[in-house]
Every structure is written in structure tokens, then in C-alpha cells.
XYZ file of C-alpha atoms in Angstrom:
461
model
C -14.073 1.323 17.358
C -13.117 0.536 13.853
C -9.888 0.733 13.010
C -7.809 0.003 9.822
C -4.528 -0.740 10.410
C -1.625 -1.983 8.671
C -1.124 -3.422 5.064
C -3.292 -5.558 3.248
C -1.346 -8.712 1.781
C -1.078 -11.848 0.641
C -3.860 -11.587 -1.411
C -0.549 -10.638 -3.681
C -0.639 -7.979 -5.827
C -1.372 -9.649 -9.113
C -1.078 -8.865 -12.704
C -4.154 -6.135 -12.168
C -2.001 -4.708 -9.121
C -4.932 -5.481 -6.570
C -4.831 -8.263 -4.028
C -7.456 -11.233 -3.239
C -11.028 -9.980 -2.639
C -11.026 -6.994 -2.237
C -11.898 -5.039 -5.533
C -13.478 -1.976 -5.674
C -15.877 -0.673 -8.359
C -14.241 -0.629 -11.488
C -12.066 2.604 -12.416
C -13.765 4.564 -9.589
C -10.879 5.462 -6.861
C -11.503 4.179 -3.401
C -11.590 6.733 -0.458
C -8.937 6.194 2.126
C -9.959 4.593 5.180
C -9.295 6.801 7.918
C -9.927 6.186 11.872
C -10.756 9.116 13.791
C -10.208 7.105 17.208
C -6.509 6.708 15.908
C -4.131 10.036 16.446
C -1.203 8.134 14.308
C -3.599 6.975 10.980
C -4.255 11.037 10.912
C -0.762 12.307 11.418
C 0.793 11.380 7.928
C -1.887 12.733 6.103
C -1.538 16.111 7.780
C 1.837 16.277 7.359
C 1.690 16.191 3.861
C -1.643 18.305 3.024
C -0.044 20.905 5.543
C 2.916 21.518 2.750
C 0.428 22.151 0.267
C -1.661 24.258 1.742
C 1.088 26.591 3.015
C 2.780 26.362 -0.451
C -0.181 27.839 -2.234
C -0.837 30.203 1.048
C 2.675 31.406 0.247
C 2.546 31.584 -3.362
C -0.757 33.376 -3.258
C 0.813 36.232 -0.542
C 4.004 36.296 -2.614
C 2.147 37.622 -6.138
C -0.747 39.501 -4.453
C 0.561 42.671 -5.885
C 0.407 41.261 -9.608
C -3.373 40.422 -9.148
C -5.732 37.620 -8.040
C -5.827 35.493 -11.205
C -1.725 35.388 -11.236
C -1.728 34.810 -7.666
C -4.380 32.047 -7.773
C -2.700 30.197 -10.834
C 0.871 30.585 -8.908
C -0.675 29.330 -5.437
C -2.193 25.887 -7.097
C 0.750 25.756 -9.606
C 2.912 25.612 -6.101
C 0.618 22.960 -4.237
C 1.232 20.755 -7.155
C 4.657 20.987 -7.272
C 4.378 20.392 -3.450
C 1.919 17.485 -3.863
C 3.953 15.882 -6.385
C 6.927 15.986 -4.961
C 5.569 14.052 -1.745
C 4.146 11.476 -3.783
C 7.681 10.598 -5.141
C 9.122 10.756 -1.597
C 6.557 8.384 -0.168
C 6.782 6.210 -3.295
C 10.311 5.513 -1.929
C 8.933 4.027 1.396
C 11.371 6.085 3.798
C 10.648 3.326 6.685
C 10.333 6.366 9.403
C 7.522 7.603 7.842
C 5.533 4.496 7.953
C 4.347 4.617 11.506
C 2.601 8.045 10.812
C 0.446 6.156 8.444
C -0.651 3.566 10.402
C 1.109 1.266 7.832
C 2.282 1.172 4.126
C -1.286 0.820 2.902
C -2.463 3.717 4.393
C 0.645 5.785 3.173
C 0.009 4.648 -0.618
C -3.471 5.564 -0.438
C -2.193 9.046 0.697
C 0.111 8.843 -2.193
C -2.372 8.109 -4.867
C -4.662 10.868 -3.573
C -1.729 13.417 -3.647
C -1.127 12.223 -7.482
C -4.772 12.886 -8.061
C -4.362 16.155 -6.112
C -1.742 17.377 -8.195
C -3.575 16.163 -11.375
C -6.562 18.400 -10.128
C -4.356 21.174 -9.683
C -1.932 21.522 -12.536
C -5.238 21.735 -14.442
C -5.975 24.746 -12.490
C -2.783 25.897 -13.279
C -2.874 25.493 -16.425
C -6.458 26.943 -17.298
C -5.669 30.485 -14.984
C -1.303 30.054 -16.136
C -0.405 33.817 -14.721
C 0.590 36.095 -17.746
C 4.259 38.368 -16.680
C 4.988 38.790 -20.509
C 4.400 42.531 -20.088
C 6.476 42.033 -16.744
C 9.825 40.046 -17.342
C 12.716 40.165 -19.928
C 11.985 36.812 -21.839
C 15.016 34.594 -22.313
C 15.611 31.297 -24.470
C 15.997 29.715 -21.467
C 12.603 30.927 -20.355
C 11.402 29.637 -23.149
C 12.271 26.304 -22.829
C 11.558 26.211 -19.211
C 7.585 27.019 -20.615
C 7.955 24.466 -23.532
C 9.532 21.829 -21.438
C 6.448 22.483 -18.401
C 3.586 21.895 -21.410
C 5.472 18.897 -22.369
C 5.324 17.657 -18.744
C 2.157 18.648 -17.753
C 0.274 16.651 -20.765
C 2.595 13.893 -20.072
C 1.814 13.670 -16.514
C -1.689 14.094 -16.760
C -1.585 11.078 -19.179
C 0.305 8.684 -16.602
C -2.175 10.268 -13.234
C -4.927 9.523 -15.223
C -3.741 5.883 -16.110
C -2.904 5.532 -12.246
C -6.376 6.653 -11.124
C -8.562 4.582 -13.914
C -6.075 1.283 -13.971
C -9.614 -0.667 -14.306
C -11.854 1.610 -16.840
C -15.230 2.617 -15.902
C -17.890 0.725 -16.598
C -16.310 -2.030 -18.569
C -14.254 -3.378 -16.525
C -10.967 -3.438 -18.904
C -7.996 -3.659 -16.422
C -4.456 -2.205 -17.730
C -1.816 -4.923 -17.193
C 0.351 -4.189 -13.691
C 3.670 -4.395 -15.728
C 2.387 -1.228 -18.174
C 1.212 0.485 -15.098
C 4.379 0.140 -13.291
C 6.324 0.746 -16.416
C 4.546 4.354 -16.566
C 4.784 5.130 -13.390
C 8.511 4.757 -13.645
C 8.672 7.604 -15.619
C 6.827 9.859 -13.467
C 10.301 11.134 -11.989
C 11.741 11.859 -15.148
C 8.737 13.891 -15.787
C 8.109 15.735 -12.806
C 12.188 16.612 -13.210
C 11.179 18.251 -16.246
C 8.115 20.608 -13.905
C 11.134 21.672 -11.614
C 12.894 22.412 -14.772
C 10.186 24.746 -15.945
C 10.092 25.972 -12.092
C 13.689 26.946 -12.181
C 14.070 28.630 -15.552
C 10.665 29.727 -16.204
C 10.685 34.231 -16.780
C 8.911 35.603 -13.660
C 8.598 39.288 -12.433
C 12.327 40.789 -11.226
C 11.756 42.047 -7.854
C 9.626 39.453 -6.498
C 10.615 37.750 -2.751
C 12.886 34.836 -3.686
C 12.521 33.051 -0.359
C 8.972 31.883 -2.002
C 11.029 30.279 -5.169
C 13.518 28.473 -2.836
C 10.953 26.856 -0.886
C 9.406 25.505 -4.055
C 12.759 24.399 -5.612
C 13.729 22.368 -2.142
C 10.463 20.310 -2.317
C 10.992 20.051 -6.091
C 14.727 18.321 -5.728
C 13.785 16.392 -2.907
C 11.415 14.904 -4.924
C 13.688 14.310 -8.008
C 16.540 12.690 -5.222
C 13.365 10.222 -3.995
C 12.438 9.297 -7.454
C 16.615 8.746 -7.905
C 16.699 6.698 -4.998
C 13.866 5.169 -5.428
C 14.983 3.301 -9.039
C 18.601 3.522 -8.583
C 19.644 2.912 -5.205
C 16.705 1.195 -3.161
C 16.772 -2.037 -5.109
C 20.329 -2.627 -4.274
C 20.384 -1.107 -0.515
C 16.706 -2.710 0.426
C 16.710 -6.211 -1.080
C 18.312 -9.308 0.293
C 18.859 -12.704 -1.397
C 17.212 -15.975 -0.439
C 16.886 -19.487 -2.209
C 13.893 -21.134 -2.430
C 14.199 -24.042 -0.259
C 10.950 -25.671 -0.475
C 8.467 -25.619 -3.113
C 4.504 -27.138 -2.753
C 1.370 -26.975 -4.398
C -2.108 -26.743 -2.397
C -5.058 -26.675 -4.765
C -4.365 -22.661 -6.282
C -2.031 -21.560 -3.405
C 1.625 -22.047 -3.937
C 4.106 -21.876 -0.576
C 7.739 -21.145 -0.758
C 9.833 -21.608 2.158
C 13.212 -19.654 1.315
C 16.528 -19.400 2.737
C 18.779 -16.740 3.221
C 22.073 -16.045 1.718
C 24.240 -14.097 3.586
C 22.318 -11.882 5.775
C 18.475 -12.388 7.194
C 15.674 -10.185 7.292
C 14.404 -9.442 10.682
C 10.255 -9.496 10.887
C 7.581 -9.392 12.998
C 4.667 -11.964 12.443
C 1.876 -10.038 10.390
C 4.000 -8.324 8.366
C 4.976 -8.629 4.656
C 7.345 -8.154 2.009
C 8.138 -7.987 -1.538
C 9.158 -10.651 -3.619
C 10.772 -10.961 -6.832
C 13.010 -13.914 -8.969
C 14.686 -12.487 -11.800
C 16.297 -15.447 -12.972
C 13.446 -17.470 -13.359
C 11.731 -13.757 -15.232
C 9.529 -12.768 -12.443
C 11.283 -9.630 -12.023
C 8.376 -7.460 -11.245
C 8.434 -7.313 -7.483
C 5.005 -8.246 -5.744
C 3.715 -8.037 -2.223
C 3.116 -10.775 0.111
C 2.018 -11.283 3.886
C 5.269 -13.560 5.181
C 3.107 -16.517 6.859
C 5.815 -18.131 9.097
C 7.408 -16.616 12.315
C 10.870 -15.648 12.670
C 13.093 -18.746 12.952
C 16.616 -19.138 14.044
C 17.748 -19.791 11.011
C 16.087 -16.902 9.282
C 13.846 -19.002 6.730
C 10.645 -17.681 6.027
C 7.407 -18.810 3.980
C 5.150 -16.911 1.742
C 1.969 -18.765 0.708
C 0.918 -17.775 -2.608
C -2.579 -17.964 -4.022
C -2.770 -18.157 -8.017
C -4.484 -14.565 -8.767
C -2.511 -13.496 -11.941
C 0.103 -14.081 -14.544
C 2.882 -13.843 -12.275
C 1.589 -15.502 -9.373
C -0.145 -18.616 -11.979
C 3.686 -19.289 -13.385
C 5.273 -19.970 -10.047
C 4.838 -23.403 -9.872
C 6.113 -24.013 -13.690
C 8.942 -21.325 -12.760
C 10.380 -21.726 -9.565
C 12.816 -24.765 -8.207
C 14.262 -25.576 -5.504
C 17.594 -23.443 -5.370
C 15.975 -20.477 -7.559
C 17.309 -17.245 -5.970
C 14.853 -14.803 -5.313
C 15.149 -11.274 -3.926
C 13.040 -9.872 -0.628
C 12.197 -6.479 0.188
C 10.862 -5.615 3.698
C 9.574 -6.158 5.775
C 6.482 -3.922 6.218
C 3.060 -3.522 7.571
C 1.980 -2.886 11.505
C -0.474 -5.426 11.356
C 0.073 -6.903 15.144
C -2.453 -8.461 17.199
C 0.037 -8.365 20.440
C -1.764 -4.516 20.304
C -5.079 -6.032 21.064
C -7.094 -7.063 23.936
C -7.349 -9.900 26.442
C -9.835 -11.477 24.290
C -9.616 -11.882 19.930
C -11.288 -13.205 17.044
C -9.214 -13.875 14.091
C -11.600 -13.814 10.680
C -9.729 -15.090 7.767
C -11.545 -15.333 4.364
C -9.330 -17.539 1.836
C -5.845 -16.516 1.172
C -6.282 -14.175 3.992
C -5.421 -16.586 6.649
C -1.681 -16.044 5.836
C -0.836 -13.609 8.738
C -2.573 -15.498 11.156
C -0.479 -18.528 10.690
C 2.529 -16.413 11.313
C 0.789 -14.942 14.685
C -0.588 -18.632 15.225
C 3.158 -20.403 14.842
C 4.582 -17.221 17.376
C 2.004 -18.250 19.920
C 3.820 -19.507 23.042
C 2.640 -21.774 26.263
C 3.109 -18.371 27.634
C 0.346 -16.661 25.702
C -2.568 -15.605 27.913
C -4.821 -13.975 25.663
C -8.086 -15.755 24.582
C -8.133 -16.288 20.406
C -10.794 -18.121 18.413
C -9.577 -18.454 14.542
C -11.956 -18.903 12.049
C -10.603 -19.333 8.292
C -13.568 -19.480 5.480
C -12.658 -21.229 2.550
C -14.827 -22.294 -0.644
C -13.597 -25.771 -0.869
C -11.792 -27.891 1.932
C -8.630 -27.775 -0.619
C -8.112 -24.235 0.058
C -7.468 -24.523 3.209
C -3.812 -24.208 3.866
C -1.775 -23.836 7.397
C -3.593 -26.642 9.362
C -0.776 -28.155 10.775
C 0.226 -24.669 12.173
C -3.107 -24.207 13.593
C -3.143 -27.322 15.318
C 0.405 -27.160 16.590
C -0.721 -23.975 18.137
C -3.985 -24.996 19.880
C -1.835 -27.959 21.370
C 0.998 -25.747 22.461
C -1.764 -23.267 23.886
C -4.816 -23.859 25.780
C -6.414 -20.760 25.291
C -6.157 -20.633 21.164
C -8.589 -22.257 19.382
C -9.594 -22.480 15.704
C -12.357 -23.531 13.315
C -12.508 -24.170 9.149
C -15.831 -22.631 7.969
C -16.143 -24.550 4.036
C -18.581 -22.569 2.560
C -19.401 -25.259 -0.054
C -20.228 -27.931 2.548
C -21.463 -25.602 5.627
C -22.924 -22.908 3.715
C -21.524 -19.019 4.261
C -20.181 -17.591 7.640
C -22.888 -15.128 8.775
C -22.974 -13.270 12.229
C -25.297 -15.851 14.198
C -23.064 -18.692 13.047
C -19.743 -16.687 14.719
C -21.108 -15.719 18.046
C -22.304 -19.337 18.386
C -18.895 -20.355 17.152
C -16.705 -18.087 19.168
C -16.351 -19.233 23.412
C -16.657 -15.906 24.612
C -18.908 -12.381 24.184
C -17.879 -10.845 20.738
C -18.390 -7.249 21.807
C -16.089 -7.667 24.340
C -13.219 -9.074 21.666
C -11.182 -7.338 19.400
C -12.171 -8.625 15.588
C -8.690 -8.892 13.546
C -10.023 -9.451 9.992
C -8.035 -10.496 6.386
C -9.530 -11.029 3.665
C -12.456 -9.861 0.628
C -14.556 -6.612 1.860
C -17.717 -8.220 1.671
C -16.830 -10.825 4.358
C -16.273 -8.230 6.751
C -19.185 -5.925 5.595
C -21.371 -8.520 6.191
C -20.289 -9.946 9.539
C -19.855 -6.505 11.098
C -23.475 -5.799 9.790
C -25.150 -8.632 11.132
C -23.112 -8.290 14.390
C -24.264 -5.234 14.975
C -27.592 -6.328 14.574
C -27.298 -8.620 16.904
C -25.847 -6.132 19.412
C -22.435 -7.897 19.417
C -20.376 -5.451 17.903
C -16.506 -5.960 18.729
C -14.786 -3.789 20.946
C -12.499 -2.974 18.049
C -11.687 -3.952 14.611
C -8.835 -4.162 12.570
C -8.126 -5.273 9.434
C -6.162 -5.124 6.252
C -6.841 -3.233 3.273
C -6.523 -5.397 -0.097
C -6.683 -2.288 -2.496
C -2.771 -1.674 -2.637
C -1.723 0.430 -5.559
């Protein structure tokens, strides 16, 4: 079975808001990859879809006496409000909710599709707007609420469109990540205007107030989540670190960070958001933690230069520079796998495997073979960590495939390199989608489909 799990990382969120390798068709949103074999992966999407459906049914039933058009218009409007409220709640990254989606990458994909769904529902509500003029006593506050709703509708439509078409269709033009994120921060303010519209727009007297109470509760929850994300979370979740070491290998910058005060606890394979405001890098970007937990709380990030933010690191960061780290996130954990495992990394996708390798002890009894694919030898990072893990544990082995020298990795070569039958092993993957898809297709043709395939999704925003 194929299980898409955890968050993609490491590949840095660049100025284009996507990471190394896995880039979808320009401007066209990719469907979320859900595993039907993993109940946990479906729990979150079901839990967010259900309130939208129930709100629509509740609204339709409440306004059914006013005609089918009015009932349908209210129903889609209610579903839009609930969907938008939940996008803001998910954007707050509630730690207790992440496991219900199987990782933050899945949670953000649902967040994205909730926003798109809210946009579609808002358009329907606008086109089938209920007409209660003859049934209500109009008030100045109600008129203001109606005008506010029109304003928020058009502005939200524009922002959701920016989010959807970050890469403009067919021409490949990308909206800069900073502009994309800046526009996103207004979502909550516009949603607050929608909630104002919902509270005060003139509605017929005698309608069961329960429906509006439920809708108002979702609206308030969404606004509160946005306020928490923008004003409180940055102070509550970020920990201060200082750069203790910085080095460069090809186009990859490796940072070792030492905590100032309370250290962060994480599991190998998790990631965190990093920002360095005093160096002019105030936008948080997600990267895999490329090291196992250490007694002194220090951690390592290996960051490939993929955009303006990441390219500027060697020139802007120095030993002693203060950085802020938020996390950890993600659920990419090889210890949830079987007794035989293949770790396949493409390029900078090696970083979660470096953390895993560093965490291996002599007592580890899993048979593990790591294959790291790079274009040139200079791109191979963390070889010292891998050699130390192999020396420490004879059940762990690794090889580096340099495509410029050895040619590209094929399924046949992988079958010959792995010291056990692939069909009896779990395949863990992190890297470009093309590499994963090509290998899996070839393995299937050879009758060597792995027992399970677990991978990280590089499209994050």
C-alpha cells in the first residue's frame, strides 16, 4: 500500500513558496493525496467537511419556508462561512489537530482546498443571494452589513485567487512568496468583515435563532484563530537560538543552532520554521531538522539555495546571529515502519534521513539501506554522519548515486543494490516527485513493489 505521510520539508520554502523538486503544473492546484489505507489520514478531512455539510443542511432547513432559492442561497453562504472559519483555524497550526491529518502537509492541503471551496460557495451565494426585502424591516446597521459583505466578498475572492494561482497558468509567472504571504495575512481581517455582515444583515423576523447562533460561533472561532496566529503565536511558539556554526557545501548552507534558554524537543525526521529578523530574514521558512536530538539542545539545518531567501543565507548569517525557530512539526518517522527498510533521497531530500541515521544506535535491529541521489559529488552532504551510522550499526548501509557520473537511478539498479528483497521492505522517500514515480513504476514492472511506500510532499503552501 502507498501511504503519503508527514510533511515535506527541506527543501525549503523558497520565494515561490514551494520546495525542492516536487513542483506541480504551473497555476493548477494539485489534489490532496490521501491514503485510503490509513484511517488517520482521512479523519481530519472528514471532520472539516462535516461541519460545512451540516451548516448547509441546517440553513436550508431553517429557510425552507421562504422558498427553494432563498434556502439554497443561505445554505451555500453558511457552508462558505464555516469553511472559511476552518481555514483560519487550521492556519493556526493547532498541535492537537495535526495528527488527525497525518501531518502538517496534509493539514495545509486541506486548508488550501477549504479556501477554494469557500470561494466557490461565496460565488454561489452571491449569485443566488436571498431576497428578503419585503419580509424584513430594514435598518441602517443592516444596510452597512450588506455593503460590508459585498466588500469582503470581492476582496476575499481576489486573495483566494492569488492563493490558488500562485503560479499563473501556462506562462509560469510566479507571485513572489513575500507578496503571497503578505496578502494571506489579510484573510482574517476580511473574514471578520464577513462575520460582521453575518451578524447584522437584515433577516426575516421569526426565524429559528439556533442556526445563526451556530454560524456566529464558527465565525467568532475563525476570527479568534486569526488573531492568535497573527498576534499571539509568534511570541508563544518561537524559541531563540544563535548560530554557532555555518558552513557551505556547493549550494547548500549548513547551520548549527544553539538554544538560548529553553531548548526545543523534537523527533528525528521532524521540521521547524526558521526566521532571522536581525539579519533581515523575517519571513519564516520551513526546513527539516537534519540532526537527531542532542544533550545540549543544538540542532542542524542543511538548506539548499532555491530562492532569494535561501541564497542570501551565507552572506547575511554569521556566528552569533540570533534566529528564531518554531516547531517541531511533522510525522515522518521510520520507527513506524517494518523490519526491512529502503531510504531513498533525492538531492536535499537527504536531510530527514541524516537525522534518522544520527539517531541509530547499536541496538537498532532493522535492516536499512539508504540510497542518496545527487547530480554531482559536491551535492552530497552529511557523508560523515552516514559513515558513522554504518560503523555503529552493521544493519545500516548506504550508497551515493552521482547521476552525472553514474547515470540516473533506475528500478533495476535499486533492486541490485538493496541487500534484501524490495517487495518485503518499506520504502521511505524524500525528494522530487519524478524520481519517486519513475522508481515505483519500474519496481512494479519488475514485480518488486514495496510493502509500503511513505513519502514527503514537497508542495507546501
